Tab-separated table of C-alpha atoms in Angstrom:
chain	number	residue	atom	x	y	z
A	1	UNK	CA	1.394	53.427	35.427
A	2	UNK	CA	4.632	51.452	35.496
A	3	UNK	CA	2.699	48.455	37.072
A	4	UNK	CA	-0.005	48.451	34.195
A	5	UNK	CA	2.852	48.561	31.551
A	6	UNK	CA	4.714	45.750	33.402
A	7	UNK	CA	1.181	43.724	33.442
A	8	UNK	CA	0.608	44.396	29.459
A	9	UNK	CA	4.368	43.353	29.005
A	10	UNK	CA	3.199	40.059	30.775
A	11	UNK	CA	0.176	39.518	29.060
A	12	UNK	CA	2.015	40.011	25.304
A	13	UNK	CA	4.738	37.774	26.569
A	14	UNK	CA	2.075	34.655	27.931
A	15	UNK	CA	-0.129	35.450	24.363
A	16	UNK	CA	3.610	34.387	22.191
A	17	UNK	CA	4.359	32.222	24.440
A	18	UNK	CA	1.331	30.409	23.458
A	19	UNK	CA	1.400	31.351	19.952
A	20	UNK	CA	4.535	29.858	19.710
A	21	UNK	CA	3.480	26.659	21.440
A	22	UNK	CA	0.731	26.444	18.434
A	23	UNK	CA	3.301	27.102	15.346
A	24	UNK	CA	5.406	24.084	16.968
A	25	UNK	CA	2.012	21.764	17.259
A	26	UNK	CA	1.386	22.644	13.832
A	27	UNK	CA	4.747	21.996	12.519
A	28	UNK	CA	5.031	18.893	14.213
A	29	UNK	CA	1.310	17.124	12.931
A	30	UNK	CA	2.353	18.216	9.711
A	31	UNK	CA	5.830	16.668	9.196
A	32	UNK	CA	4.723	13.946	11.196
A	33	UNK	CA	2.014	12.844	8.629
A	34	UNK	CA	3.582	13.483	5.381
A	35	UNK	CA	3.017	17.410	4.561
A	36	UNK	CA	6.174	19.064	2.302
A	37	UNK	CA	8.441	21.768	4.076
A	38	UNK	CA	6.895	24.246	1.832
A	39	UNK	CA	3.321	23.832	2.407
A	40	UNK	CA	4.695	23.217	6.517
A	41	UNK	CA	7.125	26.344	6.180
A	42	UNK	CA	3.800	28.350	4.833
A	43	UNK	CA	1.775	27.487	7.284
A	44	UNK	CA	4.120	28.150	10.134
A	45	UNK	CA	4.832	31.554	8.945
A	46	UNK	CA	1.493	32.651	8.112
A	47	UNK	CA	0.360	31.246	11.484
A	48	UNK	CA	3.208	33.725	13.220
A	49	UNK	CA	2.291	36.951	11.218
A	50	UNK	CA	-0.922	36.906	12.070
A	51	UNK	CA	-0.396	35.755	15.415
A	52	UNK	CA	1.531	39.678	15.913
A	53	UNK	CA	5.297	38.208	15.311
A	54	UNK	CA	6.941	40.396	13.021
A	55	UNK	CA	9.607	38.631	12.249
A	56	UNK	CA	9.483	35.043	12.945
A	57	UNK	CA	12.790	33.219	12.653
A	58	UNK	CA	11.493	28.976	11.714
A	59	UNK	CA	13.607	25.948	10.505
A	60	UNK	CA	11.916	22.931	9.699
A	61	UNK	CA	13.520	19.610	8.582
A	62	UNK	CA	12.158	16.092	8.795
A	63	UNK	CA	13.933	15.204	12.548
A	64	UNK	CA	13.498	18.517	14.438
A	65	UNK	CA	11.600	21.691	13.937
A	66	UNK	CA	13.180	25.525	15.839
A	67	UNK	CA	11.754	28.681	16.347
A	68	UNK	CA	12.869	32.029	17.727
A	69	UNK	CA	11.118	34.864	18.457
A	70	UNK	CA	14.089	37.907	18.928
A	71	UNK	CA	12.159	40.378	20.220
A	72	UNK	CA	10.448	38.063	23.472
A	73	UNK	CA	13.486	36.386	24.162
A	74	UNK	CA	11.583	33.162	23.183
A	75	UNK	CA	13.315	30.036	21.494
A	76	UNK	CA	11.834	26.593	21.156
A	77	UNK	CA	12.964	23.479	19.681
A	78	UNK	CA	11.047	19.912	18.885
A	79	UNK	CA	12.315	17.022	17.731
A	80	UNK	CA	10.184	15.068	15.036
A	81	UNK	CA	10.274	11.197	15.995
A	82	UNK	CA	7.520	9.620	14.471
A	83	UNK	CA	6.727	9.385	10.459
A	84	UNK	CA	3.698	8.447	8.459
A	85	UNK	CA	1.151	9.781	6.602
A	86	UNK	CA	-1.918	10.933	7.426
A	87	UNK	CA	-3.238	13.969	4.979
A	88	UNK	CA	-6.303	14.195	6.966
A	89	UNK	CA	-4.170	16.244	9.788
A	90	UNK	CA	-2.891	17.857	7.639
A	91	UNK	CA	-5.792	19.153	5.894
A	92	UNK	CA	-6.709	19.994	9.485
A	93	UNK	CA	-4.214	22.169	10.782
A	94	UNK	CA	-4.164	24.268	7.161
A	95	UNK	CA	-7.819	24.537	8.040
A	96	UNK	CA	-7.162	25.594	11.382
A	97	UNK	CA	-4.519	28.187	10.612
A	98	UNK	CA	-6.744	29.680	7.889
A	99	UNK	CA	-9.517	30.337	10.392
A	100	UNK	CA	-6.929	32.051	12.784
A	101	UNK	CA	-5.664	34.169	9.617
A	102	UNK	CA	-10.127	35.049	9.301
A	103	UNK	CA	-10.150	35.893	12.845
A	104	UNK	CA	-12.197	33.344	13.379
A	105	UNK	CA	-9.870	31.949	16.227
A	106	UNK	CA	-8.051	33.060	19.426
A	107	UNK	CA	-4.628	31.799	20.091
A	108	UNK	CA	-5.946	30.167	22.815
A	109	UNK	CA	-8.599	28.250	20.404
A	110	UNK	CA	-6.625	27.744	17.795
A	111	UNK	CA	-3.981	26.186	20.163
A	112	UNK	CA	-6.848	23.848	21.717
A	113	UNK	CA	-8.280	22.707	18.048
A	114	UNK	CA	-3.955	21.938	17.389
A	115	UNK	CA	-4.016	19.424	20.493
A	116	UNK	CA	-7.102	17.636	19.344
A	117	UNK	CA	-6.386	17.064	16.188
A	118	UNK	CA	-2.631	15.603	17.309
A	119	UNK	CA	-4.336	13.348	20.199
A	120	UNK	CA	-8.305	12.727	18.913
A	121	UNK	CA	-8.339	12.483	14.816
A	122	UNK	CA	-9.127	8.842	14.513
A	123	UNK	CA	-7.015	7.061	11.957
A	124	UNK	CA	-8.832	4.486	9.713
A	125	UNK	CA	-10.017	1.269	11.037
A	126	UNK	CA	-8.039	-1.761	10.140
A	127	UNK	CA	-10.723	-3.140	7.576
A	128	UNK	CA	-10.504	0.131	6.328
A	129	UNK	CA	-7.173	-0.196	5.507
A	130	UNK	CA	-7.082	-3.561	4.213
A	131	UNK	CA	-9.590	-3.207	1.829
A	132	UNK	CA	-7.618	-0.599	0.269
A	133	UNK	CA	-4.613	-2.414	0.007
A	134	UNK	CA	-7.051	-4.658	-1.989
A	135	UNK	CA	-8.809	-2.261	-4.183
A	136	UNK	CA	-5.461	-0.426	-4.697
A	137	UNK	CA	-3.387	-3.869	-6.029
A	138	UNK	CA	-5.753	-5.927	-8.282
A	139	UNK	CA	-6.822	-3.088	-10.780
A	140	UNK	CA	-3.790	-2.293	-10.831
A	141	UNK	CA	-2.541	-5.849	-11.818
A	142	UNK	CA	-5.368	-4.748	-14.996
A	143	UNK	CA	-3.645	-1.691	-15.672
A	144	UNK	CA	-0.164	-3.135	-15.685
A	145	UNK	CA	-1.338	-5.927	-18.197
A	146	UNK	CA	-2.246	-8.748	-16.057
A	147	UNK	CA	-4.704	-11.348	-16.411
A	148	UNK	CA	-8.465	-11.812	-14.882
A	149	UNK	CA	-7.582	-14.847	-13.160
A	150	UNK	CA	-4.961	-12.979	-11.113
A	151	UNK	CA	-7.682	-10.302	-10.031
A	152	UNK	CA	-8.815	-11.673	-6.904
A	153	UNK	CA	-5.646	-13.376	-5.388
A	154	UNK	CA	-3.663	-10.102	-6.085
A	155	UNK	CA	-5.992	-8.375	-3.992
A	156	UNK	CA	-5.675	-11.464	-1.595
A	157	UNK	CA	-2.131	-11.409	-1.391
A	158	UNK	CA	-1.934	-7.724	-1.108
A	159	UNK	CA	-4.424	-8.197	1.947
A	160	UNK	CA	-1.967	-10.633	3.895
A	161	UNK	CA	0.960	-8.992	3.039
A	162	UNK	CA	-0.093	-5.298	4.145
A	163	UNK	CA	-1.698	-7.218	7.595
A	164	UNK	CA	1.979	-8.262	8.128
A	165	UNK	CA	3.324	-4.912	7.623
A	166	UNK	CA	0.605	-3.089	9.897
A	167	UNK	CA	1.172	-5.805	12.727
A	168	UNK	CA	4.942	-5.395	12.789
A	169	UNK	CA	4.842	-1.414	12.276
A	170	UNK	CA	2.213	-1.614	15.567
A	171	UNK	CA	4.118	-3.712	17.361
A	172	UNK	CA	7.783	-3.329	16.881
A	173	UNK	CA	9.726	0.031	16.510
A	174	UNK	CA	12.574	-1.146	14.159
A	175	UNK	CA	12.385	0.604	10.410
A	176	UNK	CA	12.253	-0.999	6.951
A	177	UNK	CA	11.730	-3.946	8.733
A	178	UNK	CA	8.449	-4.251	8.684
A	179	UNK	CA	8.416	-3.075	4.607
A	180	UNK	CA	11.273	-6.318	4.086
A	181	UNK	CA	9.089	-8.524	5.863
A	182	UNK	CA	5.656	-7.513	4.194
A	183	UNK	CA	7.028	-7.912	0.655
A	184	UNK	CA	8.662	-11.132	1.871
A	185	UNK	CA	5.627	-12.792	2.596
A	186	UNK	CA	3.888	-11.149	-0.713
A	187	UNK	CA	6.529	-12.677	-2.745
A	188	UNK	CA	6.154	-16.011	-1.034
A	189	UNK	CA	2.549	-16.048	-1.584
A	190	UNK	CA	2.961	-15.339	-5.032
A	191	UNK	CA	5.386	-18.187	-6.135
A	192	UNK	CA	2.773	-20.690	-4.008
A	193	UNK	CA	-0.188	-19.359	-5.589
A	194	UNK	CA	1.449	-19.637	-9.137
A	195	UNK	CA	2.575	-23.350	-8.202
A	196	UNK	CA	-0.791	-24.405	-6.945
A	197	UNK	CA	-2.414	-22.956	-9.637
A	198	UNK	CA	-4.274	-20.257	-8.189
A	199	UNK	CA	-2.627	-17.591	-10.277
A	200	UNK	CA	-0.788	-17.508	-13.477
A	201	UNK	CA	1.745	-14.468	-13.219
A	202	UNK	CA	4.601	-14.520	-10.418
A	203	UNK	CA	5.599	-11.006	-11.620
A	204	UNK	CA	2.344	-9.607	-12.013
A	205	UNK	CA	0.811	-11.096	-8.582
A	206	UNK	CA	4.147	-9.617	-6.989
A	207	UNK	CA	4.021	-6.015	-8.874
A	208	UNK	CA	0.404	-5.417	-7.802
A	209	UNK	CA	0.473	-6.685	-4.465
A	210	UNK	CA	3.288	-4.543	-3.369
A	211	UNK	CA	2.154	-1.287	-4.472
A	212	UNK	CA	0.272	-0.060	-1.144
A	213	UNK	CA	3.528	-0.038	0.244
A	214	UNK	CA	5.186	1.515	-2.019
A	215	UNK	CA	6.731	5.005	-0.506
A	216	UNK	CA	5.484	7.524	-3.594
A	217	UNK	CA	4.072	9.970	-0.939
A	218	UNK	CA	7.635	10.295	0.277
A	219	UNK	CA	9.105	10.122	-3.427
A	220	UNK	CA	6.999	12.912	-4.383
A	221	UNK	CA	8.012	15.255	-1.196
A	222	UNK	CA	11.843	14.868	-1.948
A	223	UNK	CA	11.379	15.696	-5.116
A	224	UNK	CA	9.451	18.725	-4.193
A	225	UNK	CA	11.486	19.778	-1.177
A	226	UNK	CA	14.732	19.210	-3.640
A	227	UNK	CA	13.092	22.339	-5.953
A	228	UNK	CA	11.533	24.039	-3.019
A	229	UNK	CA	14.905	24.814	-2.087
A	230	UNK	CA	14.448	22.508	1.370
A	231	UNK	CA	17.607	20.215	0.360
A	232	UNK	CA	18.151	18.922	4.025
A	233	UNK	CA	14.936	17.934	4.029
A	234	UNK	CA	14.586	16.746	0.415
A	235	UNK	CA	17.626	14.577	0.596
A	236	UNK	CA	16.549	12.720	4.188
A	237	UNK	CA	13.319	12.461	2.548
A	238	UNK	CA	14.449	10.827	-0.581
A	239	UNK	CA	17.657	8.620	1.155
A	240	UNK	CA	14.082	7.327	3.202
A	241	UNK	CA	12.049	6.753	0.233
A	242	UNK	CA	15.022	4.818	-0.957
A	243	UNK	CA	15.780	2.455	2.116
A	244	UNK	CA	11.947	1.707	1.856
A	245	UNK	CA	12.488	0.663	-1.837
A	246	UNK	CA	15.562	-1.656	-1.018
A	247	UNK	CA	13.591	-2.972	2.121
A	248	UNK	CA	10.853	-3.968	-0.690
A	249	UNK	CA	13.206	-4.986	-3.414
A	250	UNK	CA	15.521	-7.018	-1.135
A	251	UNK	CA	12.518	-9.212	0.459
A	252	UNK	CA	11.066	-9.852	-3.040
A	253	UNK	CA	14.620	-11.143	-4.507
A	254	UNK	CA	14.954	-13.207	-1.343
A	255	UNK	CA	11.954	-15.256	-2.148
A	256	UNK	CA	12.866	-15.419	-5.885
A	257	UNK	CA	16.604	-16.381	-5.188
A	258	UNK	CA	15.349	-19.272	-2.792
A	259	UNK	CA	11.974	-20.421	-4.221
C-alpha cells in the first residue's frame, strides 16, 4: 500500500511538473508577441486551476515570468528576451488553454500544441509584410489630408524604409537602432522625392511613411497594464514605446536639420 501511494505521489508530482512547464510556455509566447499582463495573467491562472493547482502563486512582467507551486515544492523562473508582436500566437495559446479548460486536452497535449506554436507558427512572408507597410501609409497620407500625387510614393517610401528596418532587426541585435535608421532613410527619401518632383508634401510623405513603425501596439498595452494595476509592466512597456518614438523622431529631425 505504501508503495502505490508513493507511485501516485510520483505520478501527481511528474503531471505539475508538466503543467507547470505549459503555464511558463504560455506566458512566455504571449509576452513575447505583444499580449497585455492581464489577458497573459488570465490565461496563466485559468490554465493552473484547471490543471488541479489550487493555489497558483504567478508574476509576470515584460523581462521575466515566476511561478510557484507551494504545495509540490515546485518553483520556476523564465526570463523574457525577445519582443515583438505577433497576435496570431497569441490567439493560439488563448485557444489552446480554452480547450484544456473544455477538457478537450491532456496536459501532455496541451503542452505539445504550446511547443508548436512557439517553434512552427510561420510568421508572414516578407512581401507580405511590405505590402502592408504600403497599404497601411498611403491611405493614410488621404486621411491625414494629403494629396493624390503623394499616394503612390508614400507607399513607395514606406516600402524602402520598413525593408531597412526588417533587414537590420534580422540581422543585428542592437534596439531602436534599427527604428532610427528606418525613419532616417524615410525622411531622406522624402526631401529627394519632394526636390525631384516626385512628391509635393515633405511632411505628409514623412507622416505616412512612418506609421508602420510606429509602436501603438505597445502604447496601447502600457496604458492598459498602467489601469490593470500591472505598473512594472506598464511603465517598461511605455518607457519602450517611448525610446521607439525618440528613435523615430530623432532620425526624421536628422534629415530635416541637414537636408
Amino acid at each position: 500500500m505504501a508503495f502505490g501511494v508513493s507511485w501516485g505521489s510520483e505520478v501527481l508530482d511528474k503531471q505539475i511538473k508538466v503543467l507547470t512547464d505549459a503555464i511558463m510556455l504560455a506566458g512566455k509566447i504571449m509576452i513575447e508577441n505583444g499580449a497585455d499582463m492581464t489577458r497573459v495573467d488570465d490565461t496563466l491562472y485559468r490554465i493552473a486551476r484547471n490543471g488541479g493547482i489550487k493555489n497558483p502563486k504567478i508574476f509576470e512582467t515584460t523581462t521575466g515570468l515566476m511561478i510557484s507551486v507551494v504545495d509540490n515544492n515546485i518553483a520556476q523562473v523564465e526570463p523574457i528576451q525577445n519582443h515583438g508582436i505577433d497576435l496570431e500566437k497569441v490567439a493560439r495559446v488563448n485557444d489552446v488553454s480554452r480547450e484544456f479548460q473544455n477538457k478537450k486536452l491532456t496536459v501532455e497535449q496541451m503542452y505539445s500544441k504550446l511547443k508548436e506554436i512557439d517553434q512552427k507558427v510561420p510568421v508572414f512572408a516578407w512581401h507580405w509584410q511590405l505590402l502592408a507597410a504600403f497599404i497601411i501609409s498611403s491611405p493614410l497620407l488621404m486621411i491625414y489630408g494629403g494629396k493624390w500625387q503623394d499616394f503612390l510614393p508614400a507607399g513607395i517610401i514606406s516600402v524602402i524604409g520598413y525593408s531597412v528596418y526588417y533587414i537590420i532587426k534580422m540581422n543585428f541585435k542592437i534596439r531602436f537602432v534599427n527604428e532610427f535608421l528606418s525613419s532616417f532613410t524615410i525622411g531622406m527619401l522624402a526631401v529627394l522625392a519632394v526636390k525631384y518632383h516626385l512628391g509635393t508634401q515633405v511632411d505628409m510623405l514623412i507622416i505616412a511613411a512612418v506609421m508602420p513603425l510606429v509602436p501603438g501596439v505597445a502604447i496601447m498595452n502600457s496604458v492598459r497594464d498602467i489601469l490593470a494595476g500591472h505598473l512594472l509592466s506598464g511603465v517598461a512597456r511605455g518607457v519602450e514605446a517611448l525610446l521607439t518614438a525618440c528613435a523615430i523622431g530623432f532620425g526624421i529631425a536628422l534629415v530635416l536639420k541637414f537636408m
